[in-house]
Coordinates of C-alpha atoms in Angstrom, one line a residue:
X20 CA 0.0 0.0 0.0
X21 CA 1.3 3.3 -1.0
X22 CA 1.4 5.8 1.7
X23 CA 0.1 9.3 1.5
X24 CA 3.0 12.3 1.9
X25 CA 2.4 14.5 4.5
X26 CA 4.1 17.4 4.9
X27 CA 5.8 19.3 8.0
X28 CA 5.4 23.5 7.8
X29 CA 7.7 24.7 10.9
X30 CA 6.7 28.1 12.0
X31 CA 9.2 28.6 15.4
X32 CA 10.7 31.1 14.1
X33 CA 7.6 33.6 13.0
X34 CA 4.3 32.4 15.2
X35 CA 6.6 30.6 18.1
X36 CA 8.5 34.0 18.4
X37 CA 4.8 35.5 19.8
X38 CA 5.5 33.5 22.4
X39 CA 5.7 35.5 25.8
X40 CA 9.7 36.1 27.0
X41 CA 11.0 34.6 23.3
X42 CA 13.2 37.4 21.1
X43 CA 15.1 35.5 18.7
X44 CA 18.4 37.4 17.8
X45 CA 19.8 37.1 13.7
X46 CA 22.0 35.1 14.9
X47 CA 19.1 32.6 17.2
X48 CA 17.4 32.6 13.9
X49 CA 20.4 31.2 11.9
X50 CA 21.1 28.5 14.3
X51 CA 17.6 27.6 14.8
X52 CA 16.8 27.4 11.3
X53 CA 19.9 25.4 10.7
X54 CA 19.2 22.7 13.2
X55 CA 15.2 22.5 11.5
X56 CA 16.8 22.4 8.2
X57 CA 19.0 19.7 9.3
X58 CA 16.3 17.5 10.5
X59 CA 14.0 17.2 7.9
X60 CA 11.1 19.6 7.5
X61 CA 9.5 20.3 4.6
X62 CA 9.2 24.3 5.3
X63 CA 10.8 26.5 7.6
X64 CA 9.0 30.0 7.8
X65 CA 11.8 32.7 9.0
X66 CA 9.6 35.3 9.8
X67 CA 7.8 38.5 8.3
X68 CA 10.8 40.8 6.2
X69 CA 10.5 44.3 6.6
X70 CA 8.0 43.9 10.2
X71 CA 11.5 44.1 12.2
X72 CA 14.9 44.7 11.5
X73 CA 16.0 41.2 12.8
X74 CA 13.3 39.6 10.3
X75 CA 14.7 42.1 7.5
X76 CA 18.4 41.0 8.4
X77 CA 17.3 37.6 8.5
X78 CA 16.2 37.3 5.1
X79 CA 18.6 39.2 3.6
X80 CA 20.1 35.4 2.9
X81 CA 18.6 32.0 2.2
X82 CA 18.9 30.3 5.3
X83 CA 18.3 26.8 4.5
X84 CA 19.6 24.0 2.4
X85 CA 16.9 21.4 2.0
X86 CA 14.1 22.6 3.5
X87 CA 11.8 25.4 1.4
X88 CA 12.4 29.0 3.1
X89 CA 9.4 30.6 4.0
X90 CA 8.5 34.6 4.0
X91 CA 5.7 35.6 5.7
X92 CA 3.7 38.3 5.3
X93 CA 0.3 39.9 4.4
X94 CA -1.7 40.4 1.3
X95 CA -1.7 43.6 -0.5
X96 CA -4.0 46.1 0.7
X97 CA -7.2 47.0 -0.6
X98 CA -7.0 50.3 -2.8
X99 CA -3.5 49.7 -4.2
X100 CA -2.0 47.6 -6.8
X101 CA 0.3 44.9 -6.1
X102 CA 3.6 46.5 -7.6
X103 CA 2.7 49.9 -5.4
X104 CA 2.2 47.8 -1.8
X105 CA 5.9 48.6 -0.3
X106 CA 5.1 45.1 2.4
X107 CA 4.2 43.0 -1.2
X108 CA 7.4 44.2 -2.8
X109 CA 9.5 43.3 0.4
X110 CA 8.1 39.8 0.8
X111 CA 8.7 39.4 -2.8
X112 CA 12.6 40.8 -2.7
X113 CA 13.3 38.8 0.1
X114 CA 15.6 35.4 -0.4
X115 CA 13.4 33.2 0.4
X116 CA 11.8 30.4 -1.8
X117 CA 8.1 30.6 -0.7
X118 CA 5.8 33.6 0.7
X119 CA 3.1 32.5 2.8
X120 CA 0.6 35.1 3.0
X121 CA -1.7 35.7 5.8
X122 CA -5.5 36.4 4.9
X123 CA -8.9 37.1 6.0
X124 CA -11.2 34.7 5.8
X125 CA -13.5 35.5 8.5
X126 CA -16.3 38.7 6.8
X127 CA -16.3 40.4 10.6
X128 CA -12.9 40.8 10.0
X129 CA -12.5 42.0 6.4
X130 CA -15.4 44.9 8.0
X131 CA -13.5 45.8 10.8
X132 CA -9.5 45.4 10.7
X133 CA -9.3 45.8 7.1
X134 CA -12.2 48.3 6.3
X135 CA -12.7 46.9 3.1
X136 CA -14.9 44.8 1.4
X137 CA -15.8 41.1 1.0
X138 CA -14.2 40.9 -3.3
X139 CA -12.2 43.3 -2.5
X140 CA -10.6 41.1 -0.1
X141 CA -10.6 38.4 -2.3
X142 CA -8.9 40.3 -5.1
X143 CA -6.0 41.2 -2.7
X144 CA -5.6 37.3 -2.2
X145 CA -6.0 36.7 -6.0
X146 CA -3.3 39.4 -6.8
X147 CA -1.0 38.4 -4.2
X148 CA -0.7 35.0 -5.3
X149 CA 0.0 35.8 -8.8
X150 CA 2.7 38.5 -7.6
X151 CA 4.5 35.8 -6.1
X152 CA 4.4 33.0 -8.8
X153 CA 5.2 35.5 -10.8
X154 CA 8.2 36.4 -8.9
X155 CA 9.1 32.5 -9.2
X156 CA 8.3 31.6 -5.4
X157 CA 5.9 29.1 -4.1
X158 CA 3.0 30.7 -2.5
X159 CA 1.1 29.5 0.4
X160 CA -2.2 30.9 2.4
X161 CA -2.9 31.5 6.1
X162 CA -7.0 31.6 6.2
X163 CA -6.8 33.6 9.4
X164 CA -9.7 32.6 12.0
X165 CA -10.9 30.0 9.1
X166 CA -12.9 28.1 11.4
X167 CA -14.9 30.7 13.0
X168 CA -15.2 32.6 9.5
X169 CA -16.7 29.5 8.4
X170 CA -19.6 28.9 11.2
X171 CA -20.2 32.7 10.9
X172 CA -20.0 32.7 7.5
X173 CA -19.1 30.1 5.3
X174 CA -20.0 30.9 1.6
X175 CA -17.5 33.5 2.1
X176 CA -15.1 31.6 3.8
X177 CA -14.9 29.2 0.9
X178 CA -14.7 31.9 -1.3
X179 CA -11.5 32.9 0.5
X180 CA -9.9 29.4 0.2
X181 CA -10.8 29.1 -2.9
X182 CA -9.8 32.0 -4.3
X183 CA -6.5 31.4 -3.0
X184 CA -6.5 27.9 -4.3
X185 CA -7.5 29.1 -7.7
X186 CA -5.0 32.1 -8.2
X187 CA -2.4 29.2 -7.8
X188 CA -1.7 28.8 -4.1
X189 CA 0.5 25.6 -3.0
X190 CA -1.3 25.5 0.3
X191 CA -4.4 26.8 1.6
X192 CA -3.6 26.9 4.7
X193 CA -7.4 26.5 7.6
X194 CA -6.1 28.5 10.5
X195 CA -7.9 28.2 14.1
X196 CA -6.5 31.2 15.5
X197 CA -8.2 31.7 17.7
X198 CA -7.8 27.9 18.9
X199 CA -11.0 27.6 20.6
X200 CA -12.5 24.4 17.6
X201 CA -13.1 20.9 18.8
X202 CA -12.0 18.1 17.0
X203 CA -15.1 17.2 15.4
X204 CA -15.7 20.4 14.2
X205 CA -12.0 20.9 12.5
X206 CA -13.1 17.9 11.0
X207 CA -16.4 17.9 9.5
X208 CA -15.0 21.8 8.4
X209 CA -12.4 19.9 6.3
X210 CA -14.5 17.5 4.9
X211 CA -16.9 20.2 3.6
X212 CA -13.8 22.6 2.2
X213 CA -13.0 19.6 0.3
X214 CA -16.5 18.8 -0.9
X215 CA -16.7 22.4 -2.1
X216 CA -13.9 21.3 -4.7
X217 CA -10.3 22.3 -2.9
X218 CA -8.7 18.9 -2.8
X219 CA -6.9 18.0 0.4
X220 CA -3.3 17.3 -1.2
X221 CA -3.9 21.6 -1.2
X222 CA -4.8 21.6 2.0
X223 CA -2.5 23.0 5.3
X224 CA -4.0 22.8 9.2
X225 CA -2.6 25.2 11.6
X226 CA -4.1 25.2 15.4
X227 CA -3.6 26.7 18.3
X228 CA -3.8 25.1 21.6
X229 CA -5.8 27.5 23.6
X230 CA -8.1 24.2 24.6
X231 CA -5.0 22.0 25.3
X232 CA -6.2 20.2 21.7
X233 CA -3.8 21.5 19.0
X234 CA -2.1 17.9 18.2
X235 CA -5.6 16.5 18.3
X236 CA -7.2 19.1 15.9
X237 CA -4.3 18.8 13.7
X238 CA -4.8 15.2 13.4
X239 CA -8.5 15.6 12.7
X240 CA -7.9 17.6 9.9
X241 CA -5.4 14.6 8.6
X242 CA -7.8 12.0 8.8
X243 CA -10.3 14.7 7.0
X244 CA -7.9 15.1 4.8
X245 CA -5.1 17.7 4.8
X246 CA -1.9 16.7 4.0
X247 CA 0.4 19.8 5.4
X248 CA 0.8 20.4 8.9
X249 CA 2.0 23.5 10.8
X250 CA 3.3 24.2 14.2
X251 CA 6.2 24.8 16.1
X252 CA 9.0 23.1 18.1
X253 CA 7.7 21.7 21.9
X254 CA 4.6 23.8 20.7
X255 CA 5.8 27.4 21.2
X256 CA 3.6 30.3 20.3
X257 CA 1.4 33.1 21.7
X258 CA -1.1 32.9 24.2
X259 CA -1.3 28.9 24.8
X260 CA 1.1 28.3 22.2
X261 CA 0.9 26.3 18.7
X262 CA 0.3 22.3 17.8
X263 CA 3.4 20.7 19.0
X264 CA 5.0 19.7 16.1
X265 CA 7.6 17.4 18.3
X266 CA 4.7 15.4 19.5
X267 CA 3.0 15.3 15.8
X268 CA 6.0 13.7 14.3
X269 CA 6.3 10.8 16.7
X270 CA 2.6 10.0 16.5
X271 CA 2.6 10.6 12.9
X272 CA 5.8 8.2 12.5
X273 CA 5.1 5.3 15.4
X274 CA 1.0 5.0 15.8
X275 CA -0.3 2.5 13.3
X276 CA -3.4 4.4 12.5
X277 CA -0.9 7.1 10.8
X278 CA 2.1 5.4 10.3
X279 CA 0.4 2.9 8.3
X280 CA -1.4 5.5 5.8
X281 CA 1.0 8.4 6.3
X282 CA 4.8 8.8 5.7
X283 CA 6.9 12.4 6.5
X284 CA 9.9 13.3 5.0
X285 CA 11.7 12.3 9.0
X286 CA 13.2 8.6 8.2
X287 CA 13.7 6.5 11.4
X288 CA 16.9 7.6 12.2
X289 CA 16.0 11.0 12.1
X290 CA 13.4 10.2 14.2
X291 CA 16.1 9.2 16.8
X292 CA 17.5 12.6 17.1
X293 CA 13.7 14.4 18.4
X294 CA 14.5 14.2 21.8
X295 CA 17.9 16.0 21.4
X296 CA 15.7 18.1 18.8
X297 CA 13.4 19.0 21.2
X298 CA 16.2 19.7 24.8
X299 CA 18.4 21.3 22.0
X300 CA 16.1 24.1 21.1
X301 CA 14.9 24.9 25.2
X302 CA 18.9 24.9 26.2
X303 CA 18.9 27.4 23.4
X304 CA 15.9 29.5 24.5
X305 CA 17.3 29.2 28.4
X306 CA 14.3 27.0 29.7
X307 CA 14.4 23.4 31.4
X308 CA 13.0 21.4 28.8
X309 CA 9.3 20.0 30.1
X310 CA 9.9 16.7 31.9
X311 CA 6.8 15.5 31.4
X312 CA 6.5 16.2 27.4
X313 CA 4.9 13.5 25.0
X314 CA 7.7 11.2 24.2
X315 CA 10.9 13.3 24.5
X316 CA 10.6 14.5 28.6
X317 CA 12.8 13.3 30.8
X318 CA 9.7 11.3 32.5
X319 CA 8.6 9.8 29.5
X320 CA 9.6 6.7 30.3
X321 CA 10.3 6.9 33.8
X322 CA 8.8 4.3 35.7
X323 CA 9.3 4.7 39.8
X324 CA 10.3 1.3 42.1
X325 CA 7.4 -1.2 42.4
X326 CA 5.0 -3.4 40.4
X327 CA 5.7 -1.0 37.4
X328 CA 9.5 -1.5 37.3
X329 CA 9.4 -4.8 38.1
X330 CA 6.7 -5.5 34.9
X331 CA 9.4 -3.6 33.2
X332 CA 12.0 -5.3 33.3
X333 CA 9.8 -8.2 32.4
X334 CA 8.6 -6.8 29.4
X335 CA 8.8 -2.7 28.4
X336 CA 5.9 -3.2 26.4
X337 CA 4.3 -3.4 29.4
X338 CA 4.0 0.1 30.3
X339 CA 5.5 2.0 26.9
X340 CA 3.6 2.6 24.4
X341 CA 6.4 3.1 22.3
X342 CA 10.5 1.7 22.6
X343 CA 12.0 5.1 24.2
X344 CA 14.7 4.6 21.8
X345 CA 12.5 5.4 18.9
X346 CA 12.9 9.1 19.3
X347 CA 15.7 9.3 20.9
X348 CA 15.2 8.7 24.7
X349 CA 15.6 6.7 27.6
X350 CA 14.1 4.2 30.1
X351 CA 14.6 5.5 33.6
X352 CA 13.8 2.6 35.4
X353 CA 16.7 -0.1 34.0
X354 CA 20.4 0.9 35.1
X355 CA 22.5 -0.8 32.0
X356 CA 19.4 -1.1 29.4
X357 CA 21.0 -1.5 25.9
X358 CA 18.6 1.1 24.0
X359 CA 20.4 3.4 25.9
X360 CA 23.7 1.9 25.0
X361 CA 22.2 2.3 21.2
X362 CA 21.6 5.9 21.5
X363 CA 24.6 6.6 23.2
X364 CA 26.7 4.6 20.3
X365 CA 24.6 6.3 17.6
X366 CA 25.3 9.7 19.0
X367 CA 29.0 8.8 18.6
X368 CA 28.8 7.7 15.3
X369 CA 27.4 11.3 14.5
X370 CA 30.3 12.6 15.5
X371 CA 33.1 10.6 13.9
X372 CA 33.4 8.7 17.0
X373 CA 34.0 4.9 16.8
X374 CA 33.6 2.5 19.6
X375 CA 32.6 -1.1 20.7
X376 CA 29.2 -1.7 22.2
X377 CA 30.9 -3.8 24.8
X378 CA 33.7 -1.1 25.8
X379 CA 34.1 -0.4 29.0
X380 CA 35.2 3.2 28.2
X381 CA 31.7 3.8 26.6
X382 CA 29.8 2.5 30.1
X383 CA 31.9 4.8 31.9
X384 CA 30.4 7.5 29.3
X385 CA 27.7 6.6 30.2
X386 CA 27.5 6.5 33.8
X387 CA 29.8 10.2 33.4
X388 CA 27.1 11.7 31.6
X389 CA 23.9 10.6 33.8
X390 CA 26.2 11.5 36.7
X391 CA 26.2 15.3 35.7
X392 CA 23.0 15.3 34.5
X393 CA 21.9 14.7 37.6
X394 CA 24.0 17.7 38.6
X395 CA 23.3 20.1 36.2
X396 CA 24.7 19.5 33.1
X397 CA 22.7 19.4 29.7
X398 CA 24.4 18.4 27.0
X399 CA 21.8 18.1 24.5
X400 CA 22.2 22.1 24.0
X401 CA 25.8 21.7 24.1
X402 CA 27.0 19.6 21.9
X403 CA 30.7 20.5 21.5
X404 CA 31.3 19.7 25.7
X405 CA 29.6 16.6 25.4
X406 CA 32.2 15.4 22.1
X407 CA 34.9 16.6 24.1
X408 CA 33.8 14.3 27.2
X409 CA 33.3 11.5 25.1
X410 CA 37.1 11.9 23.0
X411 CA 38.3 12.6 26.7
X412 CA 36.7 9.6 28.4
X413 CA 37.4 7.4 25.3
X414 CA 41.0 8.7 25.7
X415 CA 41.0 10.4 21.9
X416 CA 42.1 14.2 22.6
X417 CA 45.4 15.8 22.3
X418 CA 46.7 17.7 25.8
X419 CA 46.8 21.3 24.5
X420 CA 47.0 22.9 27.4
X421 CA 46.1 22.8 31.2
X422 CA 45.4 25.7 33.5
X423 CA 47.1 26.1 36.6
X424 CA 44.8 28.5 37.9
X425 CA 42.7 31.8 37.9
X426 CA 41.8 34.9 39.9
X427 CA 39.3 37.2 39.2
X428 CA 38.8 40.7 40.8
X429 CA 35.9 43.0 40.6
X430 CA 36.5 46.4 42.1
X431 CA 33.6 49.2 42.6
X432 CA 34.8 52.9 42.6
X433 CA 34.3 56.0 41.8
X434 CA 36.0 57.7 38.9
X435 CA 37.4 61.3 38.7
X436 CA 33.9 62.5 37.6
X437 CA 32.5 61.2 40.3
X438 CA 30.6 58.5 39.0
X439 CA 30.0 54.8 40.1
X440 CA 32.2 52.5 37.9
X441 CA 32.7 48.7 38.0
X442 CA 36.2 47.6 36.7
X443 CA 36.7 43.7 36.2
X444 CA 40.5 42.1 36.1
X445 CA 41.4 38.6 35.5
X446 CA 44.8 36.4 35.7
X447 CA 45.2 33.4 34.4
X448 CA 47.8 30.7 34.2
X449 CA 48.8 28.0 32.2
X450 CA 50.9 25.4 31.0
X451 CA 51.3 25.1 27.3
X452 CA 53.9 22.1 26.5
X453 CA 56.1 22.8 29.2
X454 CA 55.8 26.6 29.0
X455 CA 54.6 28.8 31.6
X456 CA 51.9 31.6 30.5
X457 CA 50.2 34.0 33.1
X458 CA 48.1 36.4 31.2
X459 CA 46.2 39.4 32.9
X460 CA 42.9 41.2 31.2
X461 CA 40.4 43.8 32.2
X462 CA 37.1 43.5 30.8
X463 CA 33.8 44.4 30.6
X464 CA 32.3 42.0 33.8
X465 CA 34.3 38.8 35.0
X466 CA 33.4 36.7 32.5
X467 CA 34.4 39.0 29.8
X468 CA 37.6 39.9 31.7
X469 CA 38.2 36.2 31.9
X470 CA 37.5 35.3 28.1
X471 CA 40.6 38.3 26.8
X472 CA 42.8 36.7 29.1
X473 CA 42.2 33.2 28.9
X474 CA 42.8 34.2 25.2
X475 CA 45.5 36.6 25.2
X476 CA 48.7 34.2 25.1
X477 CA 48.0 30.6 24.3
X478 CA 51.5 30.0 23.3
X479 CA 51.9 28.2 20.1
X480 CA 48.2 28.1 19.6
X481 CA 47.6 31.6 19.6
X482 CA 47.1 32.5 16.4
X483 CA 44.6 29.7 15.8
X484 CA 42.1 31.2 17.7
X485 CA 42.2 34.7 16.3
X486 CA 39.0 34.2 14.8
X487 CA 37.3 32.8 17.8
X488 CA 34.0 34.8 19.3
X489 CA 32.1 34.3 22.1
X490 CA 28.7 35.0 20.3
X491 CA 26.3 34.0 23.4
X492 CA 26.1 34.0 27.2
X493 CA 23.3 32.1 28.9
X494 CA 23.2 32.0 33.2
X495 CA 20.6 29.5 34.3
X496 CA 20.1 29.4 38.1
X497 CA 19.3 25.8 39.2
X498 CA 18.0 26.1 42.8
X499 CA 17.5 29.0 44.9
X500 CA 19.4 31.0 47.6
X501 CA 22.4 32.6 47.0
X502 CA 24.4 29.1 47.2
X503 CA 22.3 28.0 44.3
X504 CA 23.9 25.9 41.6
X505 CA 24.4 28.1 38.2
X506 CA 24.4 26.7 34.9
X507 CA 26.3 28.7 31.7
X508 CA 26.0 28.4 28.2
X509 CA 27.8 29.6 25.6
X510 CA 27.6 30.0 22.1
X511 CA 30.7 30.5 20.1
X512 CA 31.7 31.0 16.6
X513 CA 34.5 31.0 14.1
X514 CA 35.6 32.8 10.6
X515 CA 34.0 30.0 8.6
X516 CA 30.6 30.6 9.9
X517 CA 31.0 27.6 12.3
X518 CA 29.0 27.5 15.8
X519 CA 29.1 25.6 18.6
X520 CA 27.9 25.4 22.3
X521 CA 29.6 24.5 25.3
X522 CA 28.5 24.4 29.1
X523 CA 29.8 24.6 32.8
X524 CA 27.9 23.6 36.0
X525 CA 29.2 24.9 39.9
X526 CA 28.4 26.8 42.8
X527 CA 30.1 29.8 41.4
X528 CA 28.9 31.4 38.3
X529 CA 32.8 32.5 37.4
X530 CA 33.9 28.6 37.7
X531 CA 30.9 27.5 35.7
X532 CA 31.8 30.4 32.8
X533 CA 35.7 29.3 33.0
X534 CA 34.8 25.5 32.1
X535 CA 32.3 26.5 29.4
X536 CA 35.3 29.0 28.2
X537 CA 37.8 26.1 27.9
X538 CA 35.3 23.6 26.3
X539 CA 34.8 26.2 23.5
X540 CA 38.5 27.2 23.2
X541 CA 39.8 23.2 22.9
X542 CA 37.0 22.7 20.5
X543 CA 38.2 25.2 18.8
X544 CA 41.8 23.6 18.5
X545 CA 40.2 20.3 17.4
X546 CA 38.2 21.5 14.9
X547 CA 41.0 22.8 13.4
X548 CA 42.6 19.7 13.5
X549 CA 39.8 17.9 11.6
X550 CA 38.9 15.9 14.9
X551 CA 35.7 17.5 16.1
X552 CA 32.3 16.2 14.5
X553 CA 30.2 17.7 12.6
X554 CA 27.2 17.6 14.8
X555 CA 28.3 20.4 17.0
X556 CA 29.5 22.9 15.0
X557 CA 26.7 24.1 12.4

């Protein structure tokens, strides 16, 4: 039986940046949208060009490889040809290779946000589809508040979709914006859009999850019969946030009532990597990743001592209804369980990194890695300290350097004016091949202070971290009280375009900074050398 194609539309990086306490920076965008690309979606929508200056800078380059990069942005306005609508022109200048417009579908709101009327409306959907095939980009359309348009109204509604489908649009995209629809009702609304003569290969859901039933809308309107999906990663978004598209692509890919009729363009081992998918993108945002998230939280397969565990270790089918290792996680009830041992081996071989199931160097990786975990650590956001601590405990990494020690001083005066100034100064000393260094730095804050001179003589490798920037510095406090355990990440980058993340866990936020520096600044030497992976630095 030949499965149907269904097709992923990622929106985390336009509707999950509503989300309340979420700014992505240019340079959040182009890792986020690199780590999307890299995984397998089908669209990646970057934002609206010319709403923001980020957006604007973003698309001022194509941003993916394989997936299609998505503009997004309104119809022209009423009153004004497409060619002389200054938001039309930007979407269509922008380097994208598909503009998904957002429209009104809903008659209340054509009246009152847009003023205009019903055709005219429609003709602003009509000309802004054929602006953008025109232009040689795929277009796509967001019926905004589709669902309530339609029980208000839903001659015109249709009109809407169909107009859009019509003109030439790729996708019609049903939007519950508001996301208030049942199930039911998403799905009897489908049905009838596709009786009315828009077929469902056309046909895009996007929900929000304002009634806790975004997945479960979004699989109604695939088993009416759409075939494109949107949403966002761990189900980001405004208000309540967007369908989860995390969750969609496990139950898409492992439940028999899709899998069977259904395929995505995510192939089983892709489908390994959702969990570090998923803990990759909340280390970037700064968040602990939910621990109680379908498939991929820490508790997903957590089973506590009793007559659970011990029907566990009978049989896991017992209580999972799916293997953990499927997407990439594991079973916390089992200390040496070999899906575990899988996921750890496959995560090596990623990375370049060879080694024996039945090592005894990859067990103590193992049992290293759950051991700071439990601390602190979270590796799936920092990828280049966890290859480091796997080519260290597998004994594969050159000694560069080691550091004897450091001192950092922070000093609160006045200055001659009078004023209140904060002045930071860092030594450090190492030991490069024999050699004795002690370099001294002021900088802007301790950290800062400590980065120049950590990097001001590193002896024979000096010049090959000329090009080495600390892009990103993330402070995550991990209990309270002023003794409180303190978490840093940071994001650095080289003069190829190269990015990579590194962490440090302790007491003191300076000791946790200086162990994330180091981790960046010897991945930095191996990359050179052609033995880092490729996983971490994208």
């Amino acid at each position: 039986m030949t499965r149907e194609r269904i097709y992923l539309f990622d929106t985390t990086l336009r509707d999950g940046q509503q989300t309340p306490g979420i700014d992505f920076s240019v340079e959040d965008k182009i890792a986020i949208s690199g780590m999307l690309d890299g995984f397998g979606f089908d669209y990646v929508e970057g934002g609206y060009p010319g709403a923001n200056p980020t957006d604007t800078a973003f698309f001022a380059e194509k941003r993916t490889n394989k997936a299609a990069f998505v503009a997004f942005g309104m119809t022209k306005r009423a009153g004004i040809s497409a060619s002389n609508d200054p938001g039309l022109v930007t979407l269509l200048q922008a380097k994208s290779d598909a503009i998904c417009f957002v429209a009104k579908s809903w008659d209340y709101h054509v009246e009152v946000a847009l003023g205009c009327t019903n055709e005219e409306n429609l003709q602003s959907i009509r000309e802004s589809v054929e602006a953008a095939r025109a232009a040689g980009k795929e277009a796509l359309v967001d019926c905004e508040h589709f669902f309530d348009g339609y029980k208000a109204n839903p001659d015109y509604a249709l009109a809407c979709a169909r107009t859009a489908h019509e003109s030439g649009a790729r996708w019609v995209v049903l939007c519950d914006t508001n996301g208030g629809t049942q199930p039911a009702e998403i799905r009897d609304i489908v049905g009838a859009v596709i009786a009315a003569g828009i077929p469902g290969a056309a046909l895009g859901i996007h929900a929000h999850d304002d009634t806790g039933q975004a997945v479960a809308n979004s699989l109604a309107a695939v088993e009416a019969g759409c075939r494109q999906i949107q949403g966002t990663l761990n189900g980001i978004g405004e208000r309540c946030g967007n369908a989860n598209l995390v969750t969609l692509i496990a139950t898409l890919s492992l439940k028999d009532a899709y899998a069977s009729r259904f395929e995505t363009g995510i192939d089983a081992e892709g489908l390994g990597g959702l969990t570090s998918l998923s803990h990759a993108f909340d280390e970037l945002l700064n968040r602990s990743p939910n621990h109680q998230a379908p498939y991929v939280g820490a508790s997903a397969f957590a089973t506590k001592a009793g007559i659970h565990a011990s029907a566990l270790l009978k049989d896991p089918r017992t209580y999972e209804h799916v293997p953990p290792e499927s997407v990439g996680n594991f079973r916390k009830v089992m200390v040496s369980d070999q899906g575990g041992k899988s996921n750890f081996i496959n995560a090596l071989k990623r990375r370049g990194i060879a080694v024996a199931k039945d090592d005894p160097k990859l067990d103590r990786l193992i049992s290293i890695v759950k051991d700071r975990e439990s601390t602190g650590y979270a590796y799936e956001g920092a990828d280049a300290s966890f290859e480091l601590l796997a080519h260290r405990t597998l004994g594969t990494i050159p000694d560069f350097f080691t550091v004897d020690s450091f001192r950092v001083m922070v000093e609160r005066r006045f200055d001659s004016n009078g004023r209140i100034k904060t002045v930071s100064e860092a030594v450090v000393k190492l030991d490069v091949d024999g050699e004795q260094v002690m370099s001294v730095a002021e900088g802007d804050g301790p950290v800062n202070a400590l980065d120049l001179a950590l990097r001001k003589d590193l002896g024979k490798y000096q010049a090959e971290i000329a090009d080495l920037v600390l892009a990103d510095f993330k402070v995550r406090i991990l209990n309270g009280g002023t003794a409180a355990i303190t978490r840093v990440l940071i994001e650095s980058s080289d003069g190829d375009g190269s990015r990579w993340w590194t962490v440090g866990v302790s007491e003191n936020i300076i000791d946790a900074s200086f162990q994330a520096l180091i981790d960046s600044i010897v991945y930095k030497l191996m990359k050179n050398r052609d033995l880092a992976g490729r996983m971490a630095a994208e």
